[in-house]
Amino acid sequence: MGNQENTVPIQPALREVFDHQQRAFRQYGPLGYAKRMEALDTLLQTVFKYEDILLEAVNIDFGQRSASETRILEIFPVVDEIRFVKRNLHRWMQMRTVSVNWQFLPSRGKIVYQPLGVVGVIGAWNYPVLLTLSPLVNALAAGNHVMIKPSELAPSTATAIQQMVSEAFPEEYVSVITGDKNVAQIFATLPFDHILYTGSDRVGRLVMKAAAENLTPVTLELGGKSPALVHESYSTAIAADRICSAKFWNAGQTCVAPDYALVSSSKVDEFVRDCQKVISRRFPRPSCNGDYTHMISPAAWRRMRDLVDDAECAGAQIVRPGSANETFTAENRVYPPTLVLGAEGSMRVMQEEIFGPILPIVTYSSFDEAIAFINTRPRPLALYYFDRDSPRIKKVLEQTVSGGVTINDCIFHLPQHTLPFGGVGPSGMGAYHGFDGFATFSKKKGVLLQNTLVGSILSRAFKPPYTSRSDRMIAFLLKRNKLRSTPRFTLARKKQGHS
Ligand code: NAD
């Protein structure tokens, strides 16, 4: 896979690193369990060694992000994932025995997970440590060599990760390529055996196009508008606390942040009051609050301002709790937590992924209307539902399609090592984390160990020259599933047995 050349000229250095990695993969063969564990241990210890450097680099890139936030949202998840992978790797690497079709018994089936070769990781800037190192953990666990292209919008972190990785690993095993989007564009044309890309859907399409030239498979971790739906029976105080905390972490620059809240019109005033309380308590005076993260760039800040101006012009009410008498400018990159009341579908805040500290609040009058609102929009990366009623929770899970779900909270499905993480449709394709990450970066190879007797029966009965015995045997095998009459399929549900 991925060995066809394409016509885009490739920077020699980039291509050299790739060739070097490919040669090393062939030379050293697939790394066994002990070497992979050694690599994971090395990465773990290097993350600890570089912790302060990474915290400071992220802080510089954002203009301000508290060390606590980076520790909670980036360092801990990486460290915890390495520990989880180490605990399970031996089991994941085992050849699995599976049953075979009864006609082939007593032959045996095996599944073997094999490393793919050289994989490419393209990261986004919003969690610049997590989004490069977490795929790295999964790719190393699966036995691959890895090239990483961190985002140029978090340049200090990219340099810190490059230093860290080059200290820990030889270039032919893991290497970090820094540079602007032209470098990223060339990076995507390398004939990798797999690319995991995190970022916008616009660039995701370009990456997929470039990868298609080499038939390189891709995992695309994209974004979208993730709704937080609050049932009218649920405590607005708890829902507001969990939605606002998740929304304003990293100043809303989180792919799985709740993008907007869907609240019953009978409860919206109460919900807004509770949101105001939460914001004033958790994020007071944002212009000088050391726990509140800044926007990644003045351009991102101006985009927030434009989204809010557009909503206000279209009749929305803008509420900024806890930030009275403060000034916010594109230069200081602090954009305060902002509620948009009376948000409507025609406003930009309801058409684009916000990716910043603005929470539009949309009202619904019936539960079915709320579900329909979600289903008429592109499939989101995450969906949050607040309710205690199990049948309704089941209905939401069955009737909506999203990358992942957290019930009665936000974001926390993401760090679960046992849950696949990835989008669907415009929010992404493929998944990683835990075993799913190991599988994403592996070839799942099916193997049949043919039994001698079965092999000779098949040779005699089912291969030319065909005899009347072959016909009798195949007629017997076909007949087993035949019904007397041919039914006609209809989409209408039968009355019994379906709810
Ligand atoms: P982006 O698409 O601008 O950039 C992402 C990466 O793509 C960067 O490393 C950049 O260098 C690279 N790149 C740019 N042009 C390229 C090209 N032509 N070919 C190959 N690579 C190229 O995205 P962003 O602004 O960094 O990230 C924001 C988006 O990412 C949001 O939509 C957010 O929801 C999404 N996101 C998703 C996840 C997830 O896990 N699903 C996580 C974080 C962010």
PDB file of C-alpha atoms and ligand atoms in Angstrom, residues 122-126 131 149-153 180-181 184-185 188 197-201 203 206-207 221-224 255 353 355 381 421 427 432, ligand 1:
ATOM      1  CA  ILE A 122      -0.816  15.793  10.828  1.00  0.00           C
ATOM      2  CA  GLY A 123      -1.893  17.658  13.969  1.00  0.00           C
ATOM      3  CA  ALA A 124      -4.106  20.660  14.738  1.00  0.00           C
ATOM      4  CA  TRP A 125      -3.052  23.582  16.936  1.00  0.00           C
ATOM      5  CA  ASN A 126      -5.805  23.560  19.552  1.00  0.00           C
ATOM      6  CA  LEU A 131      -3.146  15.678  18.963  1.00  0.00           C
ATOM      7  CA  LYS A 149       3.700  17.352  11.143  1.00  0.00           C
ATOM      8  CA  PRO A 150       2.485  19.578  14.004  1.00  0.00           C
ATOM      9  CA  SER A 151       0.484  22.706  13.240  1.00  0.00           C
ATOM     10  CA  GLU A 152       2.394  25.845  12.310  1.00  0.00           C
ATOM     11  CA  LEU A 153      -0.160  27.843  14.316  1.00  0.00           C
ATOM     12  CA  ASP A 180       4.152  26.098   7.282  1.00  0.00           C
ATOM     13  CA  LYS A 181       1.162  24.844   5.363  1.00  0.00           C
ATOM     14  CA  ALA A 184       2.129  20.248   5.340  1.00  0.00           C
ATOM     15  CA  GLN A 185       0.838  20.070   1.786  1.00  0.00           C
ATOM     16  CA  ALA A 188       0.493  14.792   2.668  1.00  0.00           C
ATOM     17  CA  TYR A 197      -5.065  13.982  10.045  1.00  0.00           C
ATOM     18  CA  THR A 198      -6.668  16.247  12.641  1.00  0.00           C
ATOM     19  CA  GLY A 199      -8.084  19.588  11.566  1.00  0.00           C
ATOM     20  CA  SER A 200     -10.744  21.287   9.507  1.00  0.00           C
ATOM     21  CA  ASP A 201     -12.907  19.515   6.946  1.00  0.00           C
ATOM     22  CA  VAL A 203      -8.031  20.787   4.664  1.00  0.00           C
ATOM     23  CA  LEU A 206      -7.098  18.224   0.478  1.00  0.00           C
ATOM     24  CA  VAL A 207      -5.294  15.629   2.580  1.00  0.00           C
ATOM     25  CA  GLU A 221     -10.401  13.685  12.751  1.00  0.00           C
ATOM     26  CA  LEU A 222     -12.499  16.733  11.877  1.00  0.00           C
ATOM     27  CA  GLY A 223     -14.897  19.026  13.725  1.00  0.00           C
ATOM     28  CA  GLY A 224     -18.441  20.270  13.369  1.00  0.00           C
ATOM     29  CA  CYS A 255     -13.247  19.994  18.676  1.00  0.00           C
ATOM     30  CA  GLU A 353     -18.408  25.492  13.709  1.00  0.00           C
ATOM     31  CA  PHE A 355     -14.475  26.905  17.786  1.00  0.00           C
ATOM     32  CA  LEU A 381     -18.471  14.941  16.067  1.00  0.00           C
ATOM     33  CA  PHE A 421     -12.871   8.263  19.055  1.00  0.00           C
ATOM     34  CA  SER A 427     -17.053  15.284  11.221  1.00  0.00           C
ATOM     35  CA  TYR A 432      -8.360   5.942  17.247  1.00  0.00           C
TER      36      TYR A 432
HETATM   37  P1  NAD B   1      -6.360  23.183   9.779  1.00  0.00           P
HETATM   38  O1  NAD B   1      -7.108  22.316   8.854  1.00  0.00           O
HETATM   39  O2  NAD B   1      -6.197  24.609   9.435  1.00  0.00           O
HETATM   40  O3  NAD B   1      -4.875  22.615  10.035  1.00  0.00           O
HETATM   41  C1  NAD B   1      -4.615  21.324  10.518  1.00  0.00           C
HETATM   42  C2  NAD B   1      -3.278  20.843  10.016  1.00  0.00           C
HETATM   43  O4  NAD B   1      -3.334  20.740   8.613  1.00  0.00           O
HETATM   44  C3  NAD B   1      -2.093  21.749  10.334  1.00  0.00           C
HETATM   45  O5  NAD B   1      -1.020  20.969  10.844  1.00  0.00           O
HETATM   46  C4  NAD B   1      -1.694  22.324   8.986  1.00  0.00           C
HETATM   47  O6  NAD B   1      -0.305  22.523   8.876  1.00  0.00           O
HETATM   48  C5  NAD B   1      -2.128  21.222   8.047  1.00  0.00           C
HETATM   49  N1  NAD B   1      -2.380  21.652   6.685  1.00  0.00           N
HETATM   50  C6  NAD B   1      -2.748  22.874   6.238  1.00  0.00           C
HETATM   51  N2  NAD B   1      -2.905  22.845   4.886  1.00  0.00           N
HETATM   52  C7  NAD B   1      -2.631  21.592   4.486  1.00  0.00           C
HETATM   53  C8  NAD B   1      -2.649  20.910   3.223  1.00  0.00           C
HETATM   54  N3  NAD B   1      -2.978  21.544   2.092  1.00  0.00           N
HETATM   55  N4  NAD B   1      -2.344  19.598   3.195  1.00  0.00           N
HETATM   56  C9  NAD B   1      -2.021  18.946   4.323  1.00  0.00           C
HETATM   57  N5  NAD B   1      -2.008  19.517   5.547  1.00  0.00           N
HETATM   58  C10 NAD B   1      -2.320  20.820   5.633  1.00  0.00           C
HETATM   59  O7  NAD B   1      -7.135  22.976  11.113  1.00  0.00           O
HETATM   60  P2  NAD B   1      -6.948  23.741  12.456  1.00  0.00           P
HETATM   61  O8  NAD B   1      -7.424  25.126  12.317  1.00  0.00           O
HETATM   62  O9  NAD B   1      -5.574  23.515  12.977  1.00  0.00           O
HETATM   63  O10 NAD B   1      -7.966  22.919  13.386  1.00  0.00           O
HETATM   64  C11 NAD B   1      -9.294  23.322  13.590  1.00  0.00           C
HETATM   65  C12 NAD B   1     -10.243  22.248  13.158  1.00  0.00           C
HETATM   66  O11 NAD B   1      -9.792  20.990  13.597  1.00  0.00           O
HETATM   67  C13 NAD B   1     -11.630  22.427  13.764  1.00  0.00           C
HETATM   68  O12 NAD B   1     -12.599  22.140  12.797  1.00  0.00           O
HETATM   69  C14 NAD B   1     -11.670  21.374  14.863  1.00  0.00           C
HETATM   70  O13 NAD B   1     -12.958  20.933  15.198  1.00  0.00           O
HETATM   71  C15 NAD B   1     -10.852  20.294  14.240  1.00  0.00           C
HETATM   72  N6  NAD B   1     -10.300  19.415  15.259  1.00  0.00           N
HETATM   73  C16 NAD B   1     -10.712  18.136  15.307  1.00  0.00           C
HETATM   74  C17 NAD B   1     -10.221  17.306  16.288  1.00  0.00           C
HETATM   75  C18 NAD B   1     -10.651  15.865  16.379  1.00  0.00           C
HETATM   76  O14 NAD B   1     -10.012  15.137  17.120  1.00  0.00           O
HETATM   77  N7  NAD B   1     -11.678  15.432  15.676  1.00  0.00           N
HETATM   78  C19 NAD B   1      -9.313  17.792  17.226  1.00  0.00           C
HETATM   79  C20 NAD B   1      -8.914  19.110  17.139  1.00  0.00           C
HETATM   80  C21 NAD B   1      -9.408  19.927  16.149  1.00  0.00           C
END
